[in-house]
Amino acid sequence: MGLLVLGTPLDWPESKKYCDYVRENGIMQFLHMYDTYISKKQDVLLWGDEIECIVVSMDDKSKKARVSLRQEDILNALGKYEETFRHVDFGPVYAALRNETCPKKIDAILSEVAKNPADYVERIGGNSNKDTIEITSSTKPHAQNAVPTFHPEYGRYMLESTPGAPYGSTLKDFTFVEYNMRLRRKIIENHLLPNELPLTITNFFRLGTPGFTDPEVEANGAISRSFFLPDDVINTHVRFPTLTANIRQRRGRKVAMNVPIFFDKNTIKPFHDPTVPWDRNLFPEDANARDGAALDNHIYMDSMGFGMGCCCLQITFQAKSCDEARLLYDQLTPITPLMLALSAGTPAFRGYLADQDCRWNVIAGAVDDRTEEEMKTVPKSRYDSVDLYISNDKRNLPEYNDVPVVINQDCYDKLIKDCIDERLAKHMAHIFSRDPLVIFSDSILQDNSVSNAHFENLNSTNWQSMRFKPPPPGSDIGWRVEFRSMEIQITDFENAAYSIFVVMLSRAILSFNLNLYMPISLVDENMKAAHARDAIHRKKFWFRCNPFPDASTDDESGQFRQLTIDELFNGEHRENGFPGLITIVRSYLYSCNPDAKTICLIERYIRLISQRANGQCLTAASWIRNFITTHPSYKQDSVVNDEINYDLIRRIAKIVDGDYDDTLLGKCS
Amino acid sequence: MIQNEKKHLILYTGDVTKNLKSGIWNASRIKSNLELVKALENVKLTKFTGDGDENLKKNIKVLVPVNEKPQKLDGKQEEYEIIVKLFFLDGENIDIKKREETLSQVFYNLHMLFGIDFVSTLVVSFPHITFLKESGNSSSNEIYDSIDEIPPQEIQSWVDTWKLLEEKVGEGKIGTLGVSEFGVNELQRLISSVNVVPESTQINIGQNCKLPNDLLNFADRHHLKLFFHSDPSALLSESEITSVIHKACPEIPNPARVDWVIRYTILTRHTAVIHQKGYIVQSTYTE
């Protein structure tokens, strides 16, 4: 979520008057950043992850799990923790962790550090040498030096955490990632009530069912006007309710997501959802469902929270230049659906089993602000897969941008007039074809040479599968891209594995000069395929026949074909077949040859990705689905009842606590 | 008429990371020289005439890839981490004079081909030793079973070679030194007789990740870094190099053998991107 500013947000009718103003000035701000930073080169690789979690409140007596709405209290406490330990160099902590091999001791160190890092560092004598502190503090801190940071998210039961500074550019830095994530989880745990758990699950399985919040609140709020989600689940910072209301108002109706229900033996067919209050007449929008917004045989969801209340795993990395960022944006775009399929973790919505495994299209629907008229002319929601390749690389052929794209012509003209090349201008004009959703009355007037808020108002509310981020003015941050498609994983081990895999793949793409371009329409098709239930086994994905540089002399050049996730990751087991992304990553890794400890650690992560891809272990979605369908109280009717939900969450919490489950995490070696 | 004149041929594979479809051969930790062999098989070579030291060029032909002329490193050298592994394949007649020549050749070629005058890490691989005995391997009979079997003069040759490398460190041409396949015993012998101690040793234990405790403890005490590698001890056999040379230069009918090989890996320091990776092979044949 973007930076939270104070002030008064405008409601939609008021906002509308300023849309063009914000766009115009946003473009000016972009041009200013572009001109200032286009020659910025030789930046180092820095990267970071964002992990979102859901705080669940467990009631052991009634065997009920609900989402806890204590976000503000928890974040206040976490903020104090950050402040208290801001000056601690965590370096010695990670050094100690790196030298420790016993899992119990590692856990003990993490627990101690989570409670009081200053005491721990002092106890092991890490900060005894004053000289070293001064040296480290004069250089820019990395993730392993800084206290982690915690941020609000849309859902009032959600928290986001990031490393306090980016990870560095060496492969050795990968060894800090999982510890960093575990430390964040432990710090959060320390600020929860004894019956609360921070779970990294993509969504809460019973979100929007009666009494799913702690405290229980009825769903009758005027902001989202949802049948299912009370306004109390929305983060109370004014930005979020305003965003919710403005999307609904701009759209002219409530958002409507319909996810196909998974038909089991006893699911009533056709399925006309009895839990939808069809006859409610509290708000004018209550008629939406009756008028066709809610489809039979589907799980109907009518509020932004069903989407923005999901947890994702996002990776941002800094490129060495604007050109490299544009190249990475393009080359990673075809990877986004593959990682979505491999990270799938969302088999249930609103207490029902779905016939899909991913969150993506639900979030797309949850922030879809298009009017009925625009639905005919604007092909996608502002949250969706990438529409345009943007690199000036000669391998980026015009025919790859083959889906219709709406642009704001004035913005485009202005960009072209100011010497932005056609591809980037088109991308920005596409981003700027949307309306700014939340405008704060007290920050309309901005100095375009020092602020990027108008630009960010649009850039950060276009939630595409990749995001291109120019350097913010007045900072030493470089050109960045964000990889946004992945679902959050249950354990920190998995989240570290997925993050590191994507970063290594990006390095391999650059090292081996790979060409992954394929028409955007095929990437879109892959994105759809990735949602499918058990996509790993049941779907094939378009990919370039030969992504290697020697393809220019090859008749496979420019051809595309469909492969399974197993073939894409583990390779085709035939001569001259595609060797697989894992082989490519390994080849990169072994060429760089980091020290033995680092290699062995990274091998664990690669092994997980490999086993997920070939089905030796399950995606989170399949694992959750299995748990539900084999639960004694499951009645083959697609319903995830309170008891199943409670037991499932208990089981997940156990796995997080170290109860190794090889059906989910694969064989250790 | 001069008979039996020894001629040298230097072959340069070009960048093996930019032609991957035919070359993902290093994605496992099982010993293999396929990356090098395939690169040599697939590359079309042509004679390279660079300027340079006439003395070092005497009797030496340099072959480089037809479509990939060697490129000088762009940017500043300090932006790159340059790792060179030098394989001495002179097992039959170790001669310290020859090794001195080899070192000169290595640095001469690095300079001539890429403009490189400084190697961040040089890892040296001596013949006849492996950390774990290769079983059922045809070359295993050329490998000593234990340090007690190694003739003292061969251990002395490590030390003598090391002195040459130390000179390069002293001249500022090498940052740090490493060894390959050295276990605790070998490391002890070497460390006790040299000034510049190795910074690392690299071993092969297959796909295994469990490093032996004695090595871990030794490494801890001596601040040694431990690495894996997957290079066979005899990196390139006579028949392999002879067939490559025969293909590239049909006018050379005689069998050849390899004197030394270097693998260079040039990493972009701050972005963890491989800039280039390739091999340079020197072979000898009799005319």
Tab-separated table of N, CA, C and O in Angstrom, chain B residues 91-183:
chain	number	residue	atom	x	y	z
B	91	GLY	N	50.850	-33.488	-15.325
B	91	GLY	CA	51.140	-34.530	-14.359
B	91	GLY	C	52.318	-35.416	-14.691
B	91	GLY	O	53.015	-35.880	-13.799
B	92	GLU	N	52.556	-35.664	-15.981
B	92	GLU	CA	53.601	-36.633	-16.322
B	92	GLU	C	55.001	-36.110	-16.046
B	92	GLU	O	55.872	-36.841	-15.618
B	93	ASN	N	55.195	-34.840	-16.342
B	93	ASN	CA	56.518	-34.303	-16.031
B	93	ASN	C	56.400	-32.889	-15.496
B	93	ASN	O	56.387	-31.920	-16.242
B	94	ILE	N	56.282	-32.847	-14.198
B	94	ILE	CA	56.155	-31.550	-13.555
B	94	ILE	C	57.497	-30.856	-13.594
B	94	ILE	O	58.518	-31.417	-13.200
B	95	ASP	N	57.475	-29.649	-14.098
B	95	ASP	CA	58.717	-28.904	-14.254
B	95	ASP	C	58.414	-27.470	-13.823
B	95	ASP	O	57.569	-26.798	-14.412
B	96	ILE	N	59.086	-27.022	-12.787
B	96	ILE	CA	58.731	-25.734	-12.208
B	96	ILE	C	59.001	-24.597	-13.193
B	96	ILE	O	58.308	-23.574	-13.197
B	97	LYS	N	59.995	-24.788	-14.066
B	97	LYS	CA	60.264	-23.779	-15.113
B	97	LYS	C	59.046	-23.619	-16.017
B	97	LYS	O	58.635	-22.526	-16.381
B	98	LYS	N	58.484	-24.790	-16.397
B	98	LYS	CA	57.306	-24.775	-17.274
B	98	LYS	C	56.132	-24.084	-16.579
B	98	LYS	O	55.357	-23.371	-17.188
B	99	ARG	N	56.022	-24.325	-15.302
B	99	ARG	CA	54.898	-23.706	-14.573
B	99	ARG	C	55.053	-22.187	-14.530
B	99	ARG	O	54.087	-21.452	-14.590
B	100	GLU	N	56.303	-21.784	-14.433
B	100	GLU	CA	56.551	-20.339	-14.440
B	100	GLU	C	56.117	-19.765	-15.790
B	100	GLU	O	55.470	-18.721	-15.862
B	101	GLU	N	56.480	-20.512	-16.861
B	101	GLU	CA	56.046	-20.076	-18.202
B	101	GLU	C	54.532	-20.046	-18.305
B	101	GLU	O	53.953	-19.135	-18.885
B	102	THR	N	53.923	-21.096	-17.753
B	102	THR	CA	52.465	-21.169	-17.796
B	102	THR	C	51.834	-19.933	-17.173
B	102	THR	O	50.938	-19.315	-17.741
B	103	LEU	N	52.338	-19.578	-15.995
B	103	LEU	CA	51.777	-18.403	-15.323
B	103	LEU	C	51.918	-17.159	-16.187
B	103	LEU	O	50.990	-16.352	-16.292
B	104	SER	N	53.072	-17.024	-16.835
B	104	SER	CA	53.263	-15.873	-17.715
B	104	SER	C	52.255	-15.915	-18.851
B	104	SER	O	51.657	-14.904	-19.209
B	105	GLN	N	52.089	-17.122	-19.407
B	105	GLN	CA	51.138	-17.272	-20.511
B	105	GLN	C	49.728	-16.912	-20.074
B	105	GLN	O	48.987	-16.242	-20.790
B	106	VAL	N	49.354	-17.395	-18.899
B	106	VAL	CA	47.996	-17.140	-18.407
B	106	VAL	C	47.746	-15.634	-18.328
B	106	VAL	O	46.759	-15.123	-18.853
B	107	PHE	N	48.672	-14.933	-17.696
B	107	PHE	CA	48.446	-13.497	-17.531
B	107	PHE	C	48.568	-12.761	-18.857
B	107	PHE	O	47.847	-11.792	-19.103
B	108	TYR	N	49.458	-13.265	-19.717
B	108	TYR	CA	49.585	-12.654	-21.033
B	108	TYR	C	48.275	-12.783	-21.813
B	108	TYR	O	47.771	-11.829	-22.397
B	109	ASN	N	47.690	-13.997	-21.771
B	109	ASN	CA	46.447	-14.222	-22.519
B	109	ASN	C	45.267	-13.456	-21.928
B	109	ASN	O	44.431	-12.943	-22.666
B	110	LEU	N	45.199	-13.416	-20.622
B	110	LEU	CA	44.112	-12.649	-20.000
B	110	LEU	C	44.204	-11.184	-20.412
B	110	LEU	O	43.203	-10.529	-20.678
B	111	HIS	N	45.426	-10.712	-20.476
B	111	HIS	CA	45.629	-9.318	-20.857
B	111	HIS	C	45.281	-9.104	-22.334
B	111	HIS	O	44.554	-8.189	-22.686
B	112	MET	N	45.795	-10.028	-23.144
B	112	MET	CA	45.628	-9.859	-24.588
B	112	MET	C	44.153	-9.998	-24.989
B	112	MET	O	43.649	-9.259	-25.823
B	113	LEU	N	43.463	-10.993	-24.395
B	113	LEU	CA	42.096	-11.254	-24.811
B	113	LEU	C	41.100	-10.277	-24.186
B	113	LEU	O	40.168	-9.824	-24.831
B	114	PHE	N	41.276	-9.991	-22.912
B	114	PHE	CA	40.243	-9.194	-22.215
B	114	PHE	C	40.780	-7.911	-21.588
B	114	PHE	O	40.022	-7.172	-20.966
B	115	GLY	N	42.057	-7.695	-21.693
B	115	GLY	CA	42.611	-6.532	-21.022
B	115	GLY	C	42.649	-6.684	-19.502
B	115	GLY	O	42.669	-5.697	-18.776
B	116	ILE	N	42.637	-7.932	-19.043
B	116	ILE	CA	42.637	-8.159	-17.591
B	116	ILE	C	44.071	-8.242	-17.068
B	116	ILE	O	44.878	-9.011	-17.575
B	117	ASP	N	44.374	-7.432	-16.057
B	117	ASP	CA	45.702	-7.476	-15.446
B	117	ASP	C	45.641	-7.869	-13.985
B	117	ASP	O	46.652	-7.955	-13.312
B	118	PHE	N	44.409	-8.053	-13.508
B	118	PHE	CA	44.276	-8.388	-12.092
B	118	PHE	C	43.197	-9.446	-11.925
B	118	PHE	O	42.090	-9.313	-12.446
B	119	VAL	N	43.544	-10.506	-11.208
B	119	VAL	CA	42.609	-11.590	-10.951
B	119	VAL	C	42.224	-11.526	-9.480
B	119	VAL	O	43.097	-11.536	-8.613
B	120	SER	N	40.925	-11.426	-9.195
B	120	SER	CA	40.503	-11.293	-7.789
B	120	SER	C	40.870	-12.537	-6.996
B	120	SER	O	41.395	-12.454	-5.893
B	121	THR	N	40.546	-13.696	-7.562
B	121	THR	CA	40.878	-14.952	-6.896
B	121	THR	C	41.435	-15.913	-7.923
B	121	THR	O	40.841	-16.095	-8.981
B	122	LEU	N	42.572	-16.483	-7.622
B	122	LEU	CA	43.102	-17.527	-8.474
B	122	LEU	C	43.104	-18.837	-7.704
B	122	LEU	O	43.699	-18.935	-6.620
B	123	VAL	N	42.383	-19.804	-8.247
B	123	VAL	CA	42.317	-21.121	-7.616
B	123	VAL	C	43.197	-22.050	-8.437
B	123	VAL	O	43.064	-22.099	-9.658
B	124	VAL	N	44.066	-22.745	-7.764
B	124	VAL	CA	44.978	-23.604	-8.516
B	124	VAL	C	44.632	-25.073	-8.273
B	124	VAL	O	44.322	-25.482	-7.161
B	125	SER	N	44.624	-25.807	-9.383
B	125	SER	CA	44.326	-27.231	-9.311
B	125	SER	C	45.562	-28.009	-9.740
B	125	SER	O	46.019	-27.883	-10.873
B	126	PHE	N	46.118	-28.772	-8.804
B	126	PHE	CA	47.307	-29.569	-9.102
B	126	PHE	C	46.890	-30.957	-9.564
B	126	PHE	O	45.830	-31.448	-9.160
B	127	PRO	N	47.709	-31.593	-10.380
B	127	PRO	CA	47.342	-32.928	-10.860
B	127	PRO	C	47.439	-33.975	-9.750
B	127	PRO	O	48.061	-33.738	-8.709
B	128	HIS	N	46.796	-35.092	-9.987
B	128	HIS	CA	46.964	-36.319	-9.182
B	128	HIS	C	46.270	-36.356	-7.835
B	128	HIS	O	46.445	-37.307	-7.094
B	129	ILE	N	45.584	-35.306	-7.446
B	129	ILE	CA	44.964	-35.392	-6.126
B	129	ILE	C	43.462	-35.131	-6.204
B	129	ILE	O	43.006	-34.313	-6.974
B	130	THR	N	42.716	-35.889	-5.411
B	130	THR	CA	41.300	-35.575	-5.249
B	130	THR	C	40.953	-35.717	-3.784
B	130	THR	O	41.593	-36.464	-3.041
B	131	PHE	N	39.932	-35.004	-3.407
B	131	PHE	CA	39.485	-35.026	-2.019
B	131	PHE	C	38.822	-36.363	-1.706
B	131	PHE	O	39.109	-37.002	-0.717
B	132	LEU	N	37.928	-36.776	-2.590
B	132	LEU	CA	37.298	-38.089	-2.457
B	132	LEU	C	37.768	-38.906	-3.640
B	132	LEU	O	37.707	-38.446	-4.766
B	133	LYS	N	38.216	-40.114	-3.371
B	133	LYS	CA	38.695	-40.958	-4.455
B	133	LYS	C	37.538	-41.269	-5.400
B	133	LYS	O	36.460	-41.669	-4.994
B	134	GLU	N	37.793	-41.023	-6.696
B	134	GLU	CA	36.756	-41.336	-7.676
B	134	GLU	C	36.749	-42.843	-7.884
B	134	GLU	O	37.773	-43.447	-8.143
B	135	SER	N	35.576	-43.437	-7.773
B	135	SER	CA	35.526	-44.894	-7.939
B	135	SER	C	35.151	-45.239	-9.377
B	135	SER	O	34.345	-44.554	-9.999
B	136	GLY	N	35.754	-46.289	-9.868
B	136	GLY	CA	35.438	-46.774	-11.205
B	136	GLY	C	35.779	-45.799	-12.311
B	136	GLY	O	35.281	-45.898	-13.410
B	137	ASN	N	36.634	-44.844	-12.013
B	137	ASN	CA	36.991	-43.864	-13.027
B	137	ASN	C	38.318	-44.293	-13.661
B	137	ASN	O	39.239	-44.702	-12.980
B	138	SER	N	38.399	-44.164	-14.958
B	138	SER	CA	39.592	-44.629	-15.664
B	138	SER	C	40.827	-43.852	-15.224
B	138	SER	O	41.931	-44.354	-15.261
B	139	SER	N	40.600	-42.611	-14.814
B	139	SER	CA	41.753	-41.797	-14.447
B	139	SER	C	42.189	-42.048	-13.001
B	139	SER	O	43.172	-41.504	-12.557
B	140	SER	N	41.427	-42.883	-12.282
B	140	SER	CA	41.689	-42.979	-10.851
B	140	SER	C	43.052	-43.602	-10.552
B	140	SER	O	43.595	-43.377	-9.484
B	141	ASN	N	43.596	-44.358	-11.493
B	141	ASN	CA	44.902	-44.941	-11.201
B	141	ASN	C	46.019	-43.896	-11.220
B	141	ASN	O	47.118	-44.157	-10.792
B	142	GLU	N	45.672	-42.691	-11.726
B	142	GLU	CA	46.683	-41.639	-11.712
B	142	GLU	C	46.565	-40.784	-10.466
B	142	GLU	O	47.201	-39.753	-10.331
B	143	ILE	N	45.715	-41.221	-9.578
B	143	ILE	CA	45.453	-40.400	-8.400
B	143	ILE	C	46.004	-41.074	-7.160
B	143	ILE	O	45.850	-42.277	-6.988
B	144	TYR	N	46.656	-40.277	-6.346
B	144	TYR	CA	47.216	-40.839	-5.126
B	144	TYR	C	46.112	-41.160	-4.130
B	144	TYR	O	45.156	-40.421	-3.988
B	145	ASP	N	46.317	-42.292	-3.454
B	145	ASP	CA	45.315	-42.725	-2.491
B	145	ASP	C	45.332	-41.874	-1.227
B	145	ASP	O	44.301	-41.608	-0.629
B	146	SER	N	46.508	-41.471	-0.811
B	146	SER	CA	46.586	-40.642	0.393
B	146	SER	C	47.839	-39.796	0.305
B	146	SER	O	48.685	-40.004	-0.566
B	147	ILE	N	47.942	-38.878	1.209
B	147	ILE	CA	49.078	-37.954	1.158
B	147	ILE	C	50.403	-38.690	1.316
B	147	ILE	O	51.424	-38.260	0.788
B	148	ASP	N	50.376	-39.836	2.008
B	148	ASP	CA	51.617	-40.592	2.204
B	148	ASP	C	52.164	-41.141	0.900
B	148	ASP	O	53.357	-41.424	0.785
B	149	GLU	N	51.312	-41.316	-0.077
B	149	GLU	CA	51.764	-41.846	-1.360
B	149	GLU	C	52.393	-40.786	-2.250
B	149	GLU	O	53.039	-41.102	-3.234
B	150	ILE	N	52.120	-39.543	-1.953
B	150	ILE	CA	52.608	-38.486	-2.841
B	150	ILE	C	54.108	-38.317	-2.645
B	150	ILE	O	54.575	-38.097	-1.526
B	151	PRO	N	54.871	-38.427	-3.720
B	151	PRO	CA	56.332	-38.277	-3.595
B	151	PRO	C	56.679	-36.879	-3.066
B	151	PRO	O	56.012	-35.913	-3.439
B	152	PRO	N	57.692	-36.811	-2.228
B	152	PRO	CA	58.055	-35.500	-1.631
B	152	PRO	C	58.304	-34.437	-2.689
B	152	PRO	O	57.978	-33.276	-2.484
B	153	GLN	N	58.886	-34.850	-3.846
B	153	GLN	CA	59.182	-33.821	-4.849
B	153	GLN	C	57.915	-33.218	-5.436
B	153	GLN	O	57.891	-32.071	-5.865
B	154	GLU	N	56.827	-33.999	-5.389
B	154	GLU	CA	55.583	-33.443	-5.916
B	154	GLU	C	54.977	-32.444	-4.920
B	154	GLU	O	54.465	-31.401	-5.309
B	155	ILE	N	55.090	-32.800	-3.644
B	155	ILE	CA	54.629	-31.836	-2.637
B	155	ILE	C	55.474	-30.578	-2.724
B	155	ILE	O	54.967	-29.452	-2.638
B	156	GLN	N	56.787	-30.783	-2.963
B	156	GLN	CA	57.664	-29.628	-3.116
B	156	GLN	C	57.220	-28.775	-4.310
B	156	GLN	O	57.292	-27.548	-4.276
B	157	SER	N	56.706	-29.459	-5.358
B	157	SER	CA	56.283	-28.701	-6.550
B	157	SER	C	55.074	-27.809	-6.234
B	157	SER	O	54.920	-26.743	-6.807
B	158	TRP	N	54.210	-28.250	-5.296
B	158	TRP	CA	53.118	-27.353	-4.873
B	158	TRP	C	53.702	-26.075	-4.277
B	158	TRP	O	53.305	-24.973	-4.608
B	159	VAL	N	54.671	-26.335	-3.364
B	159	VAL	CA	55.243	-25.194	-2.650
B	159	VAL	C	55.959	-24.270	-3.619
B	159	VAL	O	55.802	-23.042	-3.568
B	160	ASP	N	56.722	-24.879	-4.551
B	160	ASP	CA	57.464	-24.051	-5.510
B	160	ASP	C	56.510	-23.260	-6.393
B	160	ASP	O	56.749	-22.088	-6.695
B	161	THR	N	55.452	-23.933	-6.833
B	161	THR	CA	54.470	-23.242	-7.665
B	161	THR	C	53.817	-22.125	-6.863
B	161	THR	O	53.579	-21.023	-7.357
B	162	TRP	N	53.515	-22.451	-5.619
B	162	TRP	CA	52.879	-21.463	-4.741
B	162	TRP	C	53.739	-20.207	-4.612
B	162	TRP	O	53.241	-19.089	-4.594
B	163	LYS	N	55.080	-20.414	-4.531
B	163	LYS	CA	55.989	-19.260	-4.423
B	163	LYS	C	55.831	-18.349	-5.646
B	163	LYS	O	55.883	-17.129	-5.529
B	164	LEU	N	55.652	-18.994	-6.800
B	164	LEU	CA	55.455	-18.199	-8.011
B	164	LEU	C	54.159	-17.388	-7.910
B	164	LEU	O	54.101	-16.230	-8.317
B	165	LEU	N	53.137	-18.065	-7.376
B	165	LEU	CA	51.862	-17.374	-7.227
B	165	LEU	C	51.965	-16.237	-6.208
B	165	LEU	O	51.391	-15.167	-6.383
B	166	GLU	N	52.741	-16.491	-5.157
B	166	GLU	CA	52.937	-15.449	-4.144
B	166	GLU	C	53.571	-14.211	-4.761
B	166	GLU	O	53.241	-13.082	-4.401
B	167	GLU	N	54.487	-14.467	-5.713
B	167	GLU	CA	55.097	-13.324	-6.388
B	167	GLU	C	54.039	-12.493	-7.099
B	167	GLU	O	54.070	-11.264	-7.063
B	168	LYS	N	53.106	-13.203	-7.743
B	168	LYS	CA	52.029	-12.495	-8.457
B	168	LYS	C	51.155	-11.709	-7.471
B	168	LYS	O	50.685	-10.620	-7.782
B	169	VAL	N	50.941	-12.307	-6.315
B	169	VAL	CA	50.187	-11.576	-5.292
B	169	VAL	C	50.959	-10.317	-4.914
B	169	VAL	O	50.401	-9.220	-4.834
B	170	GLY	N	52.268	-10.505	-4.735
B	170	GLY	CA	53.132	-9.386	-4.377
B	170	GLY	C	53.133	-8.293	-5.442
B	170	GLY	O	53.185	-7.106	-5.125
B	171	GLU	N	53.079	-8.720	-6.714
B	171	GLU	CA	53.063	-7.741	-7.808
B	171	GLU	C	51.692	-7.095	-7.979
B	171	GLU	O	51.494	-6.274	-8.872
B	172	GLY	N	50.738	-7.543	-7.190
B	172	GLY	CA	49.400	-6.967	-7.300
B	172	GLY	C	48.604	-7.503	-8.471
B	172	GLY	O	47.677	-6.859	-8.950
B	173	LYS	N	48.960	-8.675	-8.971
B	173	LYS	CA	48.220	-9.255	-10.092
B	173	LYS	C	47.146	-10.227	-9.632
B	173	LYS	O	46.250	-10.590	-10.393
B	174	ILE	N	47.265	-10.694	-8.391
B	174	ILE	CA	46.279	-11.625	-7.840
B	174	ILE	C	45.843	-11.110	-6.471
B	174	ILE	O	46.675	-10.666	-5.682
B	175	GLY	N	44.538	-11.166	-6.215
B	175	GLY	CA	44.016	-10.759	-4.907
B	175	GLY	C	44.208	-11.843	-3.871
B	175	GLY	O	45.026	-11.710	-2.957
B	176	THR	N	43.490	-12.941	-4.041
B	176	THR	CA	43.630	-14.032	-3.088
B	176	THR	C	43.850	-15.338	-3.827
B	176	THR	O	43.513	-15.465	-5.006
B	177	LEU	N	44.394	-16.316	-3.109
B	177	LEU	CA	44.700	-17.618	-3.699
B	177	LEU	C	43.838	-18.705	-3.087
B	177	LEU	O	43.502	-18.657	-1.905
B	178	GLY	N	43.480	-19.659	-3.914
B	178	GLY	CA	42.736	-20.805	-3.408
B	178	GLY	C	43.304	-22.083	-3.989
B	178	GLY	O	44.060	-22.057	-4.970
B	179	VAL	N	42.962	-23.204	-3.363
B	179	VAL	CA	43.390	-24.495	-3.887
B	179	VAL	C	42.177	-25.369	-4.139
B	179	VAL	O	41.099	-25.139	-3.588
B	180	SER	N	42.381	-26.371	-4.968
B	180	SER	CA	41.291	-27.265	-5.310
B	180	SER	C	41.620	-28.671	-4.841
B	180	SER	O	42.767	-29.116	-4.969
B	181	GLU	N	40.657	-29.349	-4.276
B	181	GLU	CA	40.765	-30.752	-3.858
B	181	GLU	C	41.723	-30.962	-2.685
B	181	GLU	O	42.072	-32.089	-2.373
B	182	PHE	N	42.153	-29.894	-2.047
B	182	PHE	CA	43.016	-30.045	-0.894
B	182	PHE	C	42.180	-30.336	0.349
B	182	PHE	O	41.268	-29.580	0.675
B	183	GLY	N	42.507	-31.430	1.014
B	183	GLY	CA	41.901	-31.724	2.304
B	183	GLY	C	42.835	-31.248	3.413
B	183	GLY	O	43.814	-30.538	3.152
